[in-house]
Amino acid sequence: MLRILAIETSCDETAAAVVDSDGGQLVLRANIVASQVEMHQKYGGVFPEVASRMHVEAIGPVLREALTAADTSPDQIDLLAVTRGPGLAGSLLVGVNFAKGLALGWNKPLIGINHLEGHIYSLWLTEQADQIRFPAVCLLVSGGHSELILMRGHGDYRVLGGTLDDAAGEAFDKVARVLGLPYPGGPSIDKAALEGNPAAYPFTRPLTEGEEHAYNFSFSGLKTAVMRAVQPPPESGRRTRREEGLRPGYLRPDVNVNDVAASFQAVAVGLLVEKTVRAARDFGAACILMAGGVSANRLLRAEMRRVSVLPVYYPPPVLCTDNAAMIAAAAHFRHADQPAGLSLDVRPMLPLGATG
Ligand code: KG4
Ligand code: ZN
């Protein structure tokens, strides 16, 4: 049995988790997440300097809470794992330096984990973990990433495609902002859409022309179409995109926010489902995996299951958004070939699959 303590601070959640790995089985003992959402609501998004300062304040209490919830003492921990990238440099630094301090103080081994691998391995904390078969096609959709990944085995990733512009979560967040819905926008749109008519606004599905874009997404045209449909015409002259974006919640009086949310969501989800199902078919996948914040979306889950003939697996919502349990899970499967020790550094642009 290996007891893993993981730390995650790549964006705006300060998280610590304790996971036991016993043979192939993972047991989640504690999963503590301190969210900075309220602070970032003021800015309508993540403000990097505020994020790193808040990590500094939260990390100690979050660690203590995780140890208490897991009913464990530091000497029972066998391995420390920390997110080293990708993410905001200042945020990552807080977690990595804190983890190094623990490694030194407690005399424990430390490894660095890729945040994207963490999202993927959140699937192995679910009850369906033992049903997952390779090759699998994984749709990884979060605030910073939208990738379609072919996974042929543990640690074996081929990125088939991704977004050409905004990440899926970023598109949800920006559209929510335009509609005057609270940050983070994904859950707000998900909720508003339940009361809306998805056929009310006939937004067209963004076209990603050509075979080279068979597995790519694009969301910025859709976001602009939503803006044009809901914002009042300019008083004088042509508004720049920047000015439009700066007028959140400034809507034409006839606009039904729930209908717009439902119509936008239907198109965005349709695109994600179509490309994922196509990739799964083209590469002979045995199942479809979904991970990342946007995989908590109710319509995305329902539509993927409806359209796909393959089994579709996704984590519970708390494991879709950023957390440290997924970092511990990735550490269990990947600790043999990840960078280790006190010389470990942050990698804000770390690609999936990099081991150096
Ligand atoms: O994975 P995550 O917590 O952080 C990143 O690594 O980016 O993802 C956060 C993103 C945000 O853009 C948020 O709006 C989106 O996931 N999100 C959702 C839902 N819940 C979170 N998007 C659509 N529907 C949801 N229910
Ligand atoms: Zn994430």
mmCIF file with all atom_site columns, C-alpha atoms and ligand atoms in Angstrom, residues 10-11 13 115 119 141-145 169-170 172-173 184-187 190 265 292-294 296-298 320-322, ligand 1:
data_model
loop_
_atom_site.group_PDB
_atom_site.id
_atom_site.type_symbol
_atom_site.label_atom_id
_atom_site.label_alt_id
_atom_site.label_comp_id
_atom_site.label_asym_id
_atom_site.label_entity_id
_atom_site.label_seq_id
_atom_site.pdbx_PDB_ins_code
_atom_site.Cartn_x
_atom_site.Cartn_y
_atom_site.Cartn_z
_atom_site.occupancy
_atom_site.B_iso_or_equiv
_atom_site.pdbx_formal_charge
_atom_site.auth_seq_id
_atom_site.auth_comp_id
_atom_site.auth_asym_id
_atom_site.auth_atom_id
_atom_site.pdbx_PDB_model_num
ATOM   1  C CA  . SER A 1 10  ? -2.108  25.564 -10.987 1.00 0.00 ? 10  SER A CA  1
ATOM   2  C CA  . CYS A 1 11  ? -4.926  28.094 -11.347 1.00 0.00 ? 11  CYS A CA  1
ATOM   3  C CA  . GLU A 1 13  ? -8.100  26.441 -6.568  1.00 0.00 ? 13  GLU A CA  1
ATOM   4  C CA  . HIS A 1 115 ? -2.086  18.929 -14.628 1.00 0.00 ? 115 HIS A CA  1
ATOM   5  C CA  . HIS A 1 119 ? -7.516  15.525 -15.286 1.00 0.00 ? 119 HIS A CA  1
ATOM   6  C CA  . VAL A 1 141 ? -12.218 20.181 -21.767 1.00 0.00 ? 141 VAL A CA  1
ATOM   7  C CA  . SER A 1 142 ? -11.430 22.805 -19.151 1.00 0.00 ? 142 SER A CA  1
ATOM   8  C CA  . GLY A 1 143 ? -11.011 26.546 -18.788 1.00 0.00 ? 143 GLY A CA  1
ATOM   9  C CA  . GLY A 1 144 ? -7.582  26.491 -20.378 1.00 0.00 ? 144 GLY A CA  1
ATOM   10 C CA  . HIS A 1 145 ? -7.671  23.366 -22.556 1.00 0.00 ? 145 HIS A CA  1
ATOM   11 C CA  . GLY A 1 169 ? -14.581 26.462 -20.758 1.00 0.00 ? 169 GLY A CA  1
ATOM   12 C CA  . GLU A 1 170 ? -13.301 29.874 -21.818 1.00 0.00 ? 170 GLU A CA  1
ATOM   13 C CA  . PHE A 1 172 ? -18.707 29.236 -21.647 1.00 0.00 ? 172 PHE A CA  1
ATOM   14 C CA  . ASP A 1 173 ? -17.117 31.807 -19.328 1.00 0.00 ? 173 ASP A CA  1
ATOM   15 C CA  . PRO A 1 184 ? -17.433 30.787 -13.469 1.00 0.00 ? 184 PRO A CA  1
ATOM   16 C CA  . GLY A 1 185 ? -19.687 30.830 -16.492 1.00 0.00 ? 185 GLY A CA  1
ATOM   17 C CA  . GLY A 1 186 ? -19.888 27.111 -17.254 1.00 0.00 ? 186 GLY A CA  1
ATOM   18 C CA  . PRO A 1 187 ? -22.076 26.138 -14.296 1.00 0.00 ? 187 PRO A CA  1
ATOM   19 C CA  . ASP A 1 190 ? -25.545 24.859 -17.558 1.00 0.00 ? 190 ASP A CA  1
ATOM   20 C CA  . GLN A 1 265 ? -24.783 25.382 -25.132 1.00 0.00 ? 265 GLN A CA  1
ATOM   21 C CA  . GLY A 1 292 ? -11.898 18.634 -17.071 1.00 0.00 ? 292 GLY A CA  1
ATOM   22 C CA  . GLY A 1 293 ? -14.306 21.264 -15.757 1.00 0.00 ? 293 GLY A CA  1
ATOM   23 C CA  . VAL A 1 294 ? -16.561 21.319 -18.816 1.00 0.00 ? 294 VAL A CA  1
ATOM   24 C CA  . ALA A 1 296 ? -19.364 18.398 -15.591 1.00 0.00 ? 296 ALA A CA  1
ATOM   25 C CA  . ASN A 1 297 ? -21.815 19.890 -18.104 1.00 0.00 ? 297 ASN A CA  1
ATOM   26 C CA  . ARG A 1 298 ? -25.123 18.032 -17.944 1.00 0.00 ? 298 ARG A CA  1
ATOM   27 C CA  . CYS A 1 320 ? -14.086 17.313 -13.051 1.00 0.00 ? 320 CYS A CA  1
ATOM   28 C CA  . THR A 1 321 ? -12.958 20.724 -11.845 1.00 0.00 ? 321 THR A CA  1
ATOM   29 C CA  . ASP A 1 322 ? -9.467  21.290 -10.442 1.00 0.00 ? 322 ASP A CA  1
HETATM 30 O O1  . KG4 B 2 .   ? -10.758 21.994 -15.047 1.00 0.00 ? 1   KG4 B O1  1
HETATM 31 P P1  . KG4 B 2 .   ? -11.102 23.327 -14.508 1.00 0.00 ? 1   KG4 B P1  1
HETATM 32 O O2  . KG4 B 2 .   ? -11.607 23.420 -13.080 1.00 0.00 ? 1   KG4 B O2  1
HETATM 33 O O3  . KG4 B 2 .   ? -9.906  24.315 -14.579 1.00 0.00 ? 1   KG4 B O3  1
HETATM 34 C C1  . KG4 B 2 .   ? -8.978  24.370 -15.627 1.00 0.00 ? 1   KG4 B C1  1
HETATM 35 O O4  . KG4 B 2 .   ? -8.025  23.539 -15.612 1.00 0.00 ? 1   KG4 B O4  1
HETATM 36 O O5  . KG4 B 2 .   ? -9.195  25.224 -16.507 1.00 0.00 ? 1   KG4 B O5  1
HETATM 37 O O6  . KG4 B 2 .   ? -12.178 23.932 -15.514 1.00 0.00 ? 1   KG4 B O6  1
HETATM 38 C C2  . KG4 B 2 .   ? -12.810 25.149 -15.267 1.00 0.00 ? 1   KG4 B C2  1
HETATM 39 C C3  . KG4 B 2 .   ? -13.731 25.451 -16.438 1.00 0.00 ? 1   KG4 B C3  1
HETATM 40 C C4  . KG4 B 2 .   ? -14.356 26.833 -16.363 1.00 0.00 ? 1   KG4 B C4  1
HETATM 41 O O7  . KG4 B 2 .   ? -14.225 27.443 -17.631 1.00 0.00 ? 1   KG4 B O7  1
HETATM 42 C C5  . KG4 B 2 .   ? -15.810 26.537 -16.040 1.00 0.00 ? 1   KG4 B C5  1
HETATM 43 O O8  . KG4 B 2 .   ? -16.705 27.511 -16.552 1.00 0.00 ? 1   KG4 B O8  1
HETATM 44 C C6  . KG4 B 2 .   ? -16.013 25.201 -16.715 1.00 0.00 ? 1   KG4 B C6  1
HETATM 45 O O9  . KG4 B 2 .   ? -14.807 24.498 -16.481 1.00 0.00 ? 1   KG4 B O9  1
HETATM 46 N N1  . KG4 B 2 .   ? -17.141 24.452 -16.158 1.00 0.00 ? 1   KG4 B N1  1
HETATM 47 C C7  . KG4 B 2 .   ? -18.249 24.134 -16.865 1.00 0.00 ? 1   KG4 B C7  1
HETATM 48 C C8  . KG4 B 2 .   ? -19.137 23.483 -15.958 1.00 0.00 ? 1   KG4 B C8  1
HETATM 49 N N2  . KG4 B 2 .   ? -18.525 23.423 -14.736 1.00 0.00 ? 1   KG4 B N2  1
HETATM 50 C C9  . KG4 B 2 .   ? -17.294 24.017 -14.874 1.00 0.00 ? 1   KG4 B C9  1
HETATM 51 N N3  . KG4 B 2 .   ? -18.563 24.341 -18.155 1.00 0.00 ? 1   KG4 B N3  1
HETATM 52 C C10 . KG4 B 2 .   ? -19.770 23.913 -18.584 1.00 0.00 ? 1   KG4 B C10 1
HETATM 53 N N4  . KG4 B 2 .   ? -20.677 23.324 -17.772 1.00 0.00 ? 1   KG4 B N4  1
HETATM 54 C C11 . KG4 B 2 .   ? -20.401 23.067 -16.477 1.00 0.00 ? 1   KG4 B C11 1
HETATM 55 N N5  . KG4 B 2 .   ? -21.307 22.472 -15.690 1.00 0.00 ? 1   KG4 B N5  1
#
